[in-house]
Coordinates of C-alpha atoms and ligand atoms in Angstrom, one line a residue:
K1 CA 0.0 0.0 0.0
R2 CA 1.4 3.4 -1.0
H3 CA 1.1 6.4 1.2
P4 CA 1.2 10.0 -0.1
G5 CA 4.3 11.9 0.8
G6 CA 4.0 15.6 1.3
A7 CA 0.7 16.5 -0.3
G8 CA -2.5 16.4 1.7
P9 CA -3.2 14.8 5.0
P10 CA -1.2 11.7 5.7
A11 CA -2.8 8.4 5.0
P12 CA -3.4 6.0 8.0
L13 CA -0.2 4.2 8.8
P14 CA -0.2 0.4 8.1
W15 CA 0.0 -1.0 11.6
D16 CA -2.0 -1.0 14.7
F17 CA -0.7 2.3 16.3
P18 CA -2.4 5.6 15.6
G19 CA -0.1 7.8 13.4
P20 CA 2.0 10.4 15.0
P21 CA 0.1 13.5 15.9
L22 CA 0.7 16.5 13.6
L23 CA 0.7 18.9 16.5
P24 CA 2.5 18.4 19.8
R25 CA 0.3 16.6 22.3
L26 CA -1.2 19.0 24.7
C27 CA -1.6 16.5 27.5
S28 CA 1.7 14.7 27.4
F29 CA 3.0 15.2 30.9
R30 CA 4.5 12.1 32.5
P31 CA 5.2 11.9 36.2
S32 CA 8.9 12.9 36.0
L33 CA 11.6 10.8 37.4
A34 CA 13.7 14.0 37.4
M35 CA 11.4 15.7 39.8
S36 CA 11.8 13.1 42.5
S37 CA 15.4 11.9 41.9
V38 CA 18.1 12.4 44.4
T39 CA 21.5 10.8 44.2
G40 CA 21.5 7.5 46.1
T41 CA 17.8 6.8 45.9
V42 CA 16.9 5.4 42.5
T43 CA 16.3 1.7 41.9
I44 CA 15.2 0.3 38.5
Q45 CA 12.9 -2.7 38.6
Q46 CA 11.4 -2.8 35.1
P47 CA 12.8 -5.3 32.5
L48 CA 15.6 -3.8 30.5
N49 CA 15.2 -5.7 27.2
Y50 CA 12.9 -4.3 24.6
R51 CA 11.3 -6.3 21.9
A52 CA 8.3 -6.1 19.6
G53 CA 7.2 -2.8 21.1
G54 CA 7.5 -3.6 24.9
R55 CA 9.9 -4.3 27.8
V56 CA 10.6 -8.0 28.2
Q57 CA 12.7 -10.3 30.3
P58 CA 15.1 -12.3 28.1
V59 CA 13.9 -15.8 27.4
D60 CA 17.4 -17.3 27.9
G61 CA 20.9 -16.4 29.0
G62 CA 19.9 -14.7 32.2
Q63 CA 23.3 -14.2 33.8
A64 CA 22.8 -11.2 36.1
E65 CA 25.3 -8.3 36.2
E66 CA 25.1 -5.6 38.9
V67 CA 24.6 -2.1 37.5
Y68 CA 26.1 0.8 39.6
E69 CA 25.4 4.4 40.3
P70 CA 28.9 5.7 39.9
A71 CA 28.2 8.7 42.2
T72 CA 27.5 6.4 45.2
G73 CA 28.7 3.0 44.3
R74 CA 25.2 1.7 44.9
V75 CA 23.7 -1.1 42.8
I76 CA 20.7 0.4 41.0
C77 CA 19.6 -2.8 39.2
K78 CA 20.7 -6.1 37.8
V79 CA 20.9 -6.5 34.1
L80 CA 20.1 -9.9 32.7
C81 CA 22.4 -10.9 29.8
S82 CA 20.6 -12.1 26.7
G83 CA 21.3 -15.5 25.3
Q84 CA 21.2 -16.7 21.7
K85 CA 17.4 -17.3 21.6
E86 CA 16.6 -13.8 23.0
V87 CA 19.0 -12.3 20.4
D88 CA 17.2 -14.3 17.7
L89 CA 13.8 -13.1 18.9
A90 CA 15.0 -9.5 18.8
V91 CA 16.4 -9.9 15.3
Q92 CA 13.1 -11.6 14.1
S93 CA 11.1 -8.8 15.6
A94 CA 13.3 -6.2 13.8
K95 CA 13.0 -8.2 10.6
A96 CA 9.2 -8.1 10.7
A97 CA 9.1 -4.4 11.4
F98 CA 11.6 -3.8 8.6
K99 CA 9.1 -5.1 6.1
I100 CA 6.7 -2.3 6.9
W101 CA 9.1 0.5 7.6
S102 CA 11.2 0.0 4.5
Q103 CA 8.1 0.3 2.3
M104 CA 7.2 3.7 3.7
S105 CA 8.2 6.9 2.0
G106 CA 11.0 9.1 3.4
M107 CA 8.4 11.7 4.4
E108 CA 6.4 9.2 6.4
R109 CA 9.5 8.1 8.2
S110 CA 10.5 11.7 8.7
R111 CA 7.2 12.5 10.6
V112 CA 7.7 9.6 13.0
L113 CA 11.3 10.5 13.7
L114 CA 10.3 14.1 14.3
E115 CA 7.8 12.9 16.8
A116 CA 10.4 10.9 18.6
A117 CA 12.7 14.0 18.7
R118 CA 9.8 16.0 20.1
I119 CA 9.2 13.4 22.9
I120 CA 12.9 13.4 23.8
R121 CA 12.9 17.2 24.0
E122 CA 9.8 17.0 26.2
Q123 CA 11.4 14.4 28.5
R124 CA 14.9 15.9 28.4
E125 CA 15.1 16.3 32.2
E126 CA 14.0 12.8 33.0
I127 CA 16.4 11.2 30.5
A128 CA 19.3 13.4 31.5
T129 CA 18.7 12.5 35.1
M130 CA 18.7 8.8 34.3
E131 CA 21.9 9.2 32.3
T132 CA 23.6 11.0 35.2
I133 CA 22.5 8.4 37.7
N134 CA 23.8 5.5 35.6
N135 CA 26.9 7.1 34.0
G136 CA 28.1 9.5 36.7
K137 CA 28.5 12.5 34.5
S138 CA 27.1 15.9 35.6
I139 CA 23.5 16.7 34.9
F140 CA 24.7 19.8 33.2
E141 CA 26.5 17.7 30.6
A142 CA 23.8 15.0 30.4
R143 CA 21.3 17.7 29.3
V144 CA 23.7 18.6 26.5
D145 CA 23.9 14.9 25.5
I146 CA 20.2 14.7 25.3
D147 CA 19.9 17.9 23.3
I148 CA 22.4 16.5 20.8
S149 CA 20.4 13.3 20.7
W150 CA 17.1 14.9 19.7
Q151 CA 18.9 17.2 17.3
C152 CA 20.3 14.1 15.6
L153 CA 16.8 12.6 15.2
E154 CA 15.6 16.0 13.8
Y155 CA 18.5 16.1 11.4
Y156 CA 17.9 12.7 9.9
A157 CA 14.2 13.3 9.8
G158 CA 15.0 16.2 7.6
L159 CA 17.1 14.1 5.3
A160 CA 14.7 11.2 5.1
G161 CA 12.4 12.8 2.6
S162 CA 15.2 13.7 0.2
L163 CA 17.1 10.4 0.1
A164 CA 17.3 9.7 -3.6
G165 CA 19.2 8.1 -6.4
E166 CA 20.4 9.5 -9.8
H167 CA 19.0 9.4 -13.3
I168 CA 21.7 8.7 -16.0
Q169 CA 21.0 9.0 -19.7
L170 CA 22.4 6.3 -22.0
P171 CA 22.6 6.1 -25.8
G172 CA 19.4 5.8 -27.9
G173 CA 17.0 7.0 -25.2
S174 CA 18.0 4.2 -22.8
F175 CA 18.8 5.2 -19.3
G176 CA 19.8 4.0 -15.9
Y177 CA 18.9 5.1 -12.4
T178 CA 20.1 4.4 -8.9
R179 CA 18.0 3.6 -5.9
R180 CA 19.3 4.2 -2.4
E181 CA 17.9 1.2 -0.4
P182 CA 18.1 0.2 3.2
L183 CA 20.3 -2.6 4.3
G184 CA 17.9 -4.5 6.6
V185 CA 18.4 -5.3 10.3
C186 CA 21.3 -3.2 11.6
V187 CA 23.0 -4.0 14.9
G188 CA 24.2 -1.1 17.1
I189 CA 26.7 -1.9 19.9
G190 CA 27.5 1.0 22.3
A191 CA 30.0 2.1 24.8
W192 CA 29.2 3.4 28.3
N193 CA 30.3 7.0 28.1
Y194 CA 27.4 8.4 26.0
P195 CA 24.8 5.7 26.3
F196 CA 21.7 7.6 25.0
Q197 CA 23.5 9.7 22.5
I198 CA 25.4 6.8 21.0
A199 CA 22.0 5.0 20.5
C200 CA 20.6 8.1 18.8
W201 CA 23.7 8.6 16.6
K202 CA 23.2 5.0 15.3
S203 CA 19.4 4.7 15.2
A204 CA 18.6 8.1 13.7
P205 CA 20.4 7.6 10.3
A206 CA 19.6 3.8 10.3
L207 CA 15.9 4.4 10.7
A208 CA 15.8 7.4 8.4
C209 CA 17.2 5.1 5.6
G210 CA 14.5 2.5 6.3
N211 CA 16.4 0.0 8.4
A212 CA 15.4 -1.7 11.6
M213 CA 17.8 -1.9 14.6
V214 CA 18.7 -4.2 17.5
F215 CA 20.8 -2.2 19.9
K216 CA 23.0 -3.5 22.7
P217 CA 24.3 -1.0 25.2
S218 CA 27.2 -1.5 27.5
P219 CA 26.2 -3.6 30.5
F220 CA 27.5 -0.8 32.7
T221 CA 24.9 1.6 31.3
P222 CA 21.8 -0.4 30.3
V223 CA 19.1 2.0 31.4
S224 CA 18.5 5.0 29.2
V225 CA 18.5 3.3 25.8
V226 CA 15.3 1.4 26.8
R227 CA 13.6 4.7 27.3
L228 CA 14.7 5.5 23.7
A229 CA 13.0 2.3 22.6
E230 CA 9.8 3.3 24.4
I231 CA 10.0 6.8 22.8
F232 CA 10.2 5.3 19.3
T233 CA 7.1 3.2 20.1
E234 CA 5.3 6.2 21.4
A235 CA 6.2 8.0 18.2
S236 CA 4.5 5.2 16.3
V237 CA 7.3 3.2 14.7
P238 CA 6.1 -0.3 13.7
K239 CA 6.4 -2.6 16.7
G240 CA 9.9 -4.2 16.7
L241 CA 11.6 -1.6 14.6
F242 CA 14.0 -0.7 17.5
N243 CA 14.9 -3.5 20.0
V244 CA 17.2 -3.6 22.9
V245 CA 19.1 -6.7 24.1
Q246 CA 21.2 -6.4 27.2
G247 CA 24.5 -8.2 27.9
G248 CA 28.2 -8.1 27.4
A249 CA 30.6 -9.8 25.0
A250 CA 28.7 -13.0 24.6
T251 CA 25.4 -11.3 23.7
G252 CA 27.4 -9.0 21.3
Q253 CA 28.8 -12.1 19.6
F254 CA 25.4 -13.6 19.1
L255 CA 24.3 -10.4 17.4
C256 CA 27.4 -10.1 15.2
H257 CA 27.1 -13.7 14.0
H258 CA 23.4 -13.7 13.4
P259 CA 22.8 -14.5 9.7
D260 CA 19.8 -12.1 9.4
V261 CA 21.9 -9.1 10.5
A262 CA 22.9 -6.9 7.6
K263 CA 25.2 -4.4 9.3
I264 CA 27.1 -3.8 12.5
S265 CA 27.8 -0.3 13.9
F266 CA 30.1 -0.5 16.8
T267 CA 31.3 2.1 19.3
G268 CA 34.0 1.0 21.8
S269 CA 37.6 0.1 22.2
V270 CA 40.1 -0.9 19.6
P271 CA 40.6 -4.5 20.8
T272 CA 36.8 -5.1 20.7
G273 CA 36.6 -3.4 17.3
I274 CA 39.1 -5.9 15.9
K275 CA 36.9 -8.8 17.1
I276 CA 33.8 -7.1 15.7
M277 CA 35.5 -6.7 12.3
E278 CA 36.6 -10.4 12.4
M279 CA 33.0 -11.5 13.1
A280 CA 31.6 -9.2 10.4
A281 CA 34.1 -10.5 7.9
K282 CA 32.8 -14.1 8.4
G283 CA 29.3 -12.9 7.3
I284 CA 30.5 -10.3 4.8
K285 CA 28.6 -7.6 6.8
P286 CA 29.6 -4.0 6.5
V287 CA 30.8 -2.4 9.7
T288 CA 31.1 1.1 11.1
L289 CA 33.8 1.2 13.8
E290 CA 33.9 4.2 16.2
L291 CA 36.9 3.4 18.3
G292 CA 39.4 5.0 20.7
G293 CA 41.8 7.8 20.3
K294 CA 44.8 9.7 21.7
S295 CA 44.2 12.9 19.9
P296 CA 46.6 15.9 19.6
L297 CA 45.6 19.5 20.5
I298 CA 48.2 22.0 19.1
I299 CA 48.4 25.4 20.8
F300 CA 50.4 27.9 18.8
S301 CA 51.8 31.0 20.5
D302 CA 49.7 33.4 18.4
C303 CA 46.4 31.9 19.8
S304 CA 44.0 33.7 22.1
L305 CA 45.3 32.2 25.3
E306 CA 42.0 32.4 27.0
N307 CA 40.3 30.5 24.2
A308 CA 43.1 27.9 24.1
V309 CA 42.8 27.3 27.8
N310 CA 39.1 26.9 27.5
G311 CA 39.6 24.6 24.5
A312 CA 42.1 22.4 26.4
L313 CA 39.7 22.0 29.3
M314 CA 36.9 21.1 26.9
A315 CA 39.2 18.7 25.1
N316 CA 40.1 16.8 28.3
F317 CA 37.6 17.0 31.1
L318 CA 34.1 16.5 29.7
T319 CA 32.5 13.3 31.1
Q320 CA 35.4 12.9 33.6
G321 CA 37.7 12.6 30.6
E322 CA 35.9 9.5 29.4
V323 CA 35.6 10.8 25.8
C324 CA 36.9 9.0 22.7
C325 CA 37.9 12.1 20.8
N326 CA 39.6 14.0 23.7
G327 CA 42.7 16.0 22.9
T328 CA 44.8 14.5 25.6
R329 CA 48.2 15.2 24.0
V330 CA 48.3 19.0 24.4
F331 CA 51.3 20.3 22.4
V332 CA 52.1 23.9 23.5
E333 CA 54.5 26.2 21.6
R334 CA 57.4 26.7 24.0
K335 CA 57.1 30.5 24.0
I336 CA 53.8 30.3 25.8
L337 CA 54.3 27.0 27.7
D338 CA 54.6 28.7 31.2
A339 CA 51.7 31.1 30.7
F340 CA 49.5 28.4 29.2
T341 CA 50.4 25.7 31.9
K342 CA 49.8 28.1 34.8
E343 CA 46.4 29.1 33.5
V344 CA 45.3 25.5 32.7
V345 CA 46.4 24.3 36.1
K346 CA 44.6 27.2 37.8
R347 CA 41.4 26.5 35.9
T348 CA 41.6 22.7 36.4
Q349 CA 41.9 23.1 40.1
K350 CA 38.7 25.1 40.1
I351 CA 36.6 22.4 38.4
K352 CA 33.7 21.6 40.8
I353 CA 33.7 17.9 41.5
G354 CA 30.8 16.3 43.3
D355 CA 27.3 15.0 43.3
P356 CA 26.5 14.9 39.6
L357 CA 22.9 15.7 40.1
L358 CA 23.7 19.1 41.6
E359 CA 23.4 22.1 39.3
D360 CA 26.9 23.5 39.9
T361 CA 28.8 20.2 39.6
R362 CA 31.0 20.1 36.5
M363 CA 32.8 16.8 37.1
G364 CA 31.0 13.7 38.5
A365 CA 32.2 10.1 39.1
L366 CA 34.1 7.8 36.8
I367 CA 32.2 4.8 35.5
N368 CA 33.3 2.1 38.0
R369 CA 36.0 1.1 40.5
P370 CA 38.1 -1.0 38.1
H371 CA 38.2 1.9 35.6
L372 CA 39.1 4.4 38.3
D373 CA 41.9 2.1 39.4
R374 CA 43.1 1.8 35.8
V375 CA 43.2 5.6 35.4
Q376 CA 45.1 5.9 38.7
G377 CA 47.5 3.3 37.5
F378 CA 48.3 5.4 34.4
I379 CA 49.1 8.4 36.6
K380 CA 51.3 6.3 38.9
Q381 CA 53.2 5.0 35.8
A382 CA 53.5 8.5 34.4
K383 CA 55.2 9.7 37.6
E384 CA 57.6 6.6 37.5
Q385 CA 58.4 7.5 33.9
G386 CA 59.3 11.1 34.8
A387 CA 56.1 13.1 34.3
E388 CA 55.3 15.8 36.9
V389 CA 51.8 15.9 38.4
L390 CA 51.0 19.6 38.2
C391 CA 47.6 19.2 39.8
G392 CA 45.0 16.6 40.7
G393 CA 45.3 12.9 39.9
D394 CA 44.5 11.8 43.5
L395 CA 41.1 10.5 44.7
W396 CA 38.5 13.1 45.6
V397 CA 37.1 12.5 49.0
P398 CA 33.5 13.9 49.4
D399 CA 32.1 15.5 52.6
D400 CA 28.7 14.1 51.8
P401 CA 28.5 10.6 53.3
K402 CA 26.2 9.3 50.6
L403 CA 29.0 9.9 48.0
K404 CA 31.8 8.2 50.0
N405 CA 31.7 5.0 47.9
G406 CA 31.6 6.9 44.6
Y407 CA 34.4 6.7 42.0
Y408 CA 35.8 10.2 42.1
M409 CA 39.2 11.6 41.3
R410 CA 40.6 15.1 40.8
P411 CA 41.3 16.1 37.2
C412 CA 45.0 15.8 36.5
V413 CA 47.5 17.9 34.5
L414 CA 50.8 16.3 33.7
G415 CA 53.9 18.3 32.9
N416 CA 57.4 17.3 31.9
C417 CA 55.9 14.8 29.5
T418 CA 57.7 13.2 26.5
D419 CA 56.3 11.4 23.5
D420 CA 57.5 8.0 24.6
M421 CA 55.7 7.9 27.9
T422 CA 52.8 5.5 28.3
C423 CA 50.5 8.4 29.4
V424 CA 51.2 10.1 26.1
K425 CA 50.9 7.0 23.9
E426 CA 47.9 5.1 25.4
E427 CA 44.2 6.1 25.7
I428 CA 43.6 6.7 29.4
F429 CA 39.9 7.5 29.1
G430 CA 40.0 9.5 32.3
P431 CA 40.6 13.2 33.3
V432 CA 44.3 13.3 32.6
M433 CA 45.9 15.9 30.3
S434 CA 49.5 15.6 29.2
I435 CA 51.3 18.8 28.2
L436 CA 54.1 18.6 25.7
P437 CA 56.2 21.6 24.5
F438 CA 57.1 22.1 20.8
D439 CA 59.2 24.6 18.8
T440 CA 58.2 24.4 15.1
E441 CA 55.1 23.7 13.0
E442 CA 56.8 20.9 11.1
E443 CA 58.0 19.2 14.3
V444 CA 54.6 19.3 16.0
V445 CA 52.7 18.0 13.0
E446 CA 55.0 15.0 12.8
R447 CA 54.8 14.3 16.5
A448 CA 51.0 14.8 16.5
N449 CA 50.7 12.2 13.8
N450 CA 53.0 9.7 15.5
T451 CA 50.3 7.6 16.9
K452 CA 48.4 4.5 16.0
F453 CA 45.1 6.4 16.5
G454 CA 43.5 9.0 14.3
L455 CA 40.2 10.0 15.7
A456 CA 40.5 13.7 16.3
G457 CA 42.8 16.7 16.5
G458 CA 42.7 20.4 17.2
V459 CA 44.7 23.6 16.6
F460 CA 44.5 27.0 18.3
T461 CA 46.0 29.9 16.3
R462 CA 45.0 33.3 15.0
D463 CA 46.8 32.6 11.7
I464 CA 44.1 31.2 9.4
Q465 CA 46.6 29.8 6.8
K466 CA 48.5 28.0 9.4
A467 CA 45.3 26.6 11.0
H468 CA 44.1 25.1 7.7
R469 CA 47.6 23.9 6.7
V470 CA 48.0 22.1 10.0
V471 CA 44.6 20.4 10.1
A472 CA 45.1 19.3 6.5
A473 CA 48.3 17.6 7.6
L474 CA 46.7 15.9 10.6
K475 CA 45.9 12.3 10.1
A476 CA 42.6 12.4 12.0
G477 CA 39.0 12.2 11.0
M478 CA 37.6 15.0 13.2
C479 CA 39.6 18.2 13.4
F480 CA 38.8 21.4 15.3
I481 CA 40.1 24.9 14.7
N482 CA 39.9 27.2 17.7
N483 CA 37.5 25.0 19.6
Y484 CA 37.3 21.4 20.7
N485 CA 34.7 18.7 21.4
I486 CA 31.6 20.5 20.1
S487 CA 29.2 18.2 18.3
P488 CA 27.0 19.8 15.6
V489 CA 25.1 16.8 14.3
E490 CA 25.4 18.1 10.8
L491 CA 29.1 17.3 10.8
P492 CA 30.4 13.8 10.1
F493 CA 32.3 12.2 12.9
G494 CA 34.7 9.3 12.8
G495 CA 38.3 8.1 12.7
Y496 CA 41.3 7.4 10.7
K497 CA 43.8 4.6 11.3
A498 CA 43.1 2.4 14.4
S499 CA 40.3 4.8 15.5
G500 CA 38.1 3.1 13.0
F501 CA 36.2 3.9 9.8
G502 CA 32.7 4.8 8.6
R503 CA 31.1 8.0 9.8
E504 CA 28.3 9.0 12.1
N505 CA 26.3 12.2 11.8
G506 CA 26.1 14.5 8.8
R507 CA 25.0 13.4 5.3
A508 CA 28.0 11.0 5.3
A509 CA 26.3 8.5 7.6
I510 CA 23.6 7.8 5.0
E511 CA 26.3 6.0 3.0
Y512 CA 26.8 3.6 5.9
Y513 CA 23.2 2.7 6.4
S514 CA 22.1 2.2 2.8
Q515 CA 23.1 0.5 -0.3
L516 CA 22.9 1.6 -3.9
K517 CA 21.0 -0.4 -6.5
T518 CA 21.6 0.4 -10.2
V519 CA 18.8 -0.2 -12.7
C520 CA 19.8 -0.2 -16.4
V521 CA 16.7 0.3 -18.7
E522 CA 16.8 -0.6 -22.4
M523 CA 14.5 1.5 -24.6
G524 CA 15.4 -0.2 -27.9
D525 CA 16.0 -3.8 -29.1
V526 CA 18.6 -6.2 -27.7
E527 CA 21.6 -6.3 -30.0
S528 CA 22.8 -9.8 -29.3
V529 CA 26.3 -10.8 -30.2
F530 CA 25.1 -14.4 -30.6
Ligands
NAD1 N1 34.9 6.8 18.4 C1 33.8 6.9 19.1 O1 32.8 7.5 18.6 C2 33.7 6.4 20.5 C3 32.7 6.9 21.3 C4 32.7 6.4 22.6 C5 33.6 5.5 23.1 N2 34.6 5.1 22.3 C6 35.6 4.2 22.8 O2 35.1 3.2 23.6 C7 36.0 2.7 24.6 C8 35.3 2.7 25.9 O3 34.1 2.0 25.9 P1 34.0 0.5 26.4 O4 34.9 0.3 27.6 O5 32.5 0.3 26.6 O6 34.5 -0.4 25.2 P2 34.4 -1.9 25.0 O7 35.1 -2.2 23.7 O8 34.9 -2.6 26.2 O9 32.9 -2.3 24.8 C9 32.0 -1.6 23.9 C10 30.8 -2.5 23.7 O10 31.2 -3.7 23.0 C11 30.6 -4.8 23.7 N3 31.5 -5.9 23.6 C12 32.6 -6.3 24.3 N4 33.2 -7.4 23.8 C13 32.5 -7.7 22.7 C14 32.6 -8.8 21.7 N5 33.5 -9.7 21.8 N6 31.6 -8.9 20.8 C15 30.6 -8.0 20.7 N7 30.5 -6.9 21.6 C16 31.4 -6.8 22.6 C17 30.5 -4.3 25.2 O11 29.6 -5.0 25.9 C18 30.0 -2.9 24.9 O12 28.7 -2.8 24.6 C19 37.1 3.7 24.5 O13 38.2 3.1 23.8 C20 36.6 4.9 23.7 O14 37.5 5.6 23.1 C21 34.7 5.5 21.0
2ZO2 C1 30.0 14.5 22.1 N1 31.4 14.4 22.1 C2 32.0 15.2 23.2 C3 32.0 15.0 20.8 C4 31.8 13.0 22.3 C5 31.5 12.1 21.1 C6 31.6 10.6 21.5 C7 32.9 10.2 22.0 O1 33.1 9.6 23.0

């Protein structure tokens, strides 16, 4: 059944949900979790898998993992890891919904995605609060993550109606055309640092192109993505279009090996990315890999020092430093090394650490105890290798007794660093900035590129020719000039080298969630050579 695109009122949608309302619902207030939530009080009891339009317990697997509130160290729920049967049910559910969704016009899909974006906007505070409780980042930042999430849905809703192929003239009136078609059931596997946002960065382009999705969040942060699944249902996607299976590596492997999965989009570490690619290779499935980084931030002496210091803090301390594209190797032209370092240290010491649900907190808790220990281990090793701790790096001890088992540390600036130190070579994924002096442009570009990673890079200078020359020479997928770590959803994001391939956001992501069919049309007779 065909549905009219833009003209006239929309035809009824072909499933048992009412179509998305054309105007915002007037009476859509939900009792808000945000209004009643205080750190150390929330417990989640609802099932965390989502299949065929509702929350479900997995039919198999069932190994229970404790999920923590990083701010307090409390267990907020147990997540049941999905087994092979549950994964198969989720994939079959997505497959059934794909049949309906892929037949709809881009404009029809656009309306549904816009409605999902609207609901996210409406429930921003509730979702941000949940994200803060489960991830440990400040509520201030979680709100920004949720804003980027609904913007992503709006952006791809905007593109959905204009996805099109080409018409190519051939001799004698014959012609060809191309169709941009969806892939089928796509799998999304996410990391724990931006749980809701990662799910939106994957599902928005996937759904806009007409695909269905099964998403597996990190077992450390299983909570908010189930809310996204509910929102898609409320926005009237066909039941089963977006499913959530919970679990760790074993569940992820069932997903990657599933014969009915057409594509895998992965965000996580390089070692896991390698395994994902190996599994995808066995099934000839395309992959998007959004992996780790150790990105350079280059500060030239002709920069605005104030902006460069602000940029360096943005490049290192968002989400407790647990950000893939962080500019953790801060190269500073020797002429301004002292002035820059003094100001960065002063500003870092002022970062307000604490209860992440408080309005003035700017740094919350790291994801869990083992990760905090790992970050501390990098700092210890840095000292042993000759780096100087200019500030922070120690555990932060809260006055508030309810936070005493949380995973806090003070943001750290390391001086006296050299390129061969482990803290300069490896991704720490915590609030640790390494400062490295340099003398010439040529030298710094070479040192900046001397890494296995290639996710991001940045440059601060007032010389526009130098800025463009340097970013052109950087071997990194996402480069910033005179800013860092901002996320306009219109811009493609993704890595070079070991940081992965494929792109999220921007028009570019459409390439990774669709395939091109070419149709060759003969208008004359067949001239056979036989
Ligand atoms: N480039 C990006 O956009 C981006 C964004 C966020 C995080 N990251 C990277 O993610 C890493 C931190 O996240 P993490 O610790 O969750 O990474 P991780 O690789 O440990 O886990 C990522 C996801 O993969 C799953 N997984 C683990 N083993 C698997 C397997 N064998 N098969 C299938 N799935 C498997 C995990 O359960 C989780 O959902 C950092 O390296 C960071 O840089 C990258
Ligand atoms: C939104 N940021 C800050 C650009 C982070 C993107 C995801 C990387 O971890």
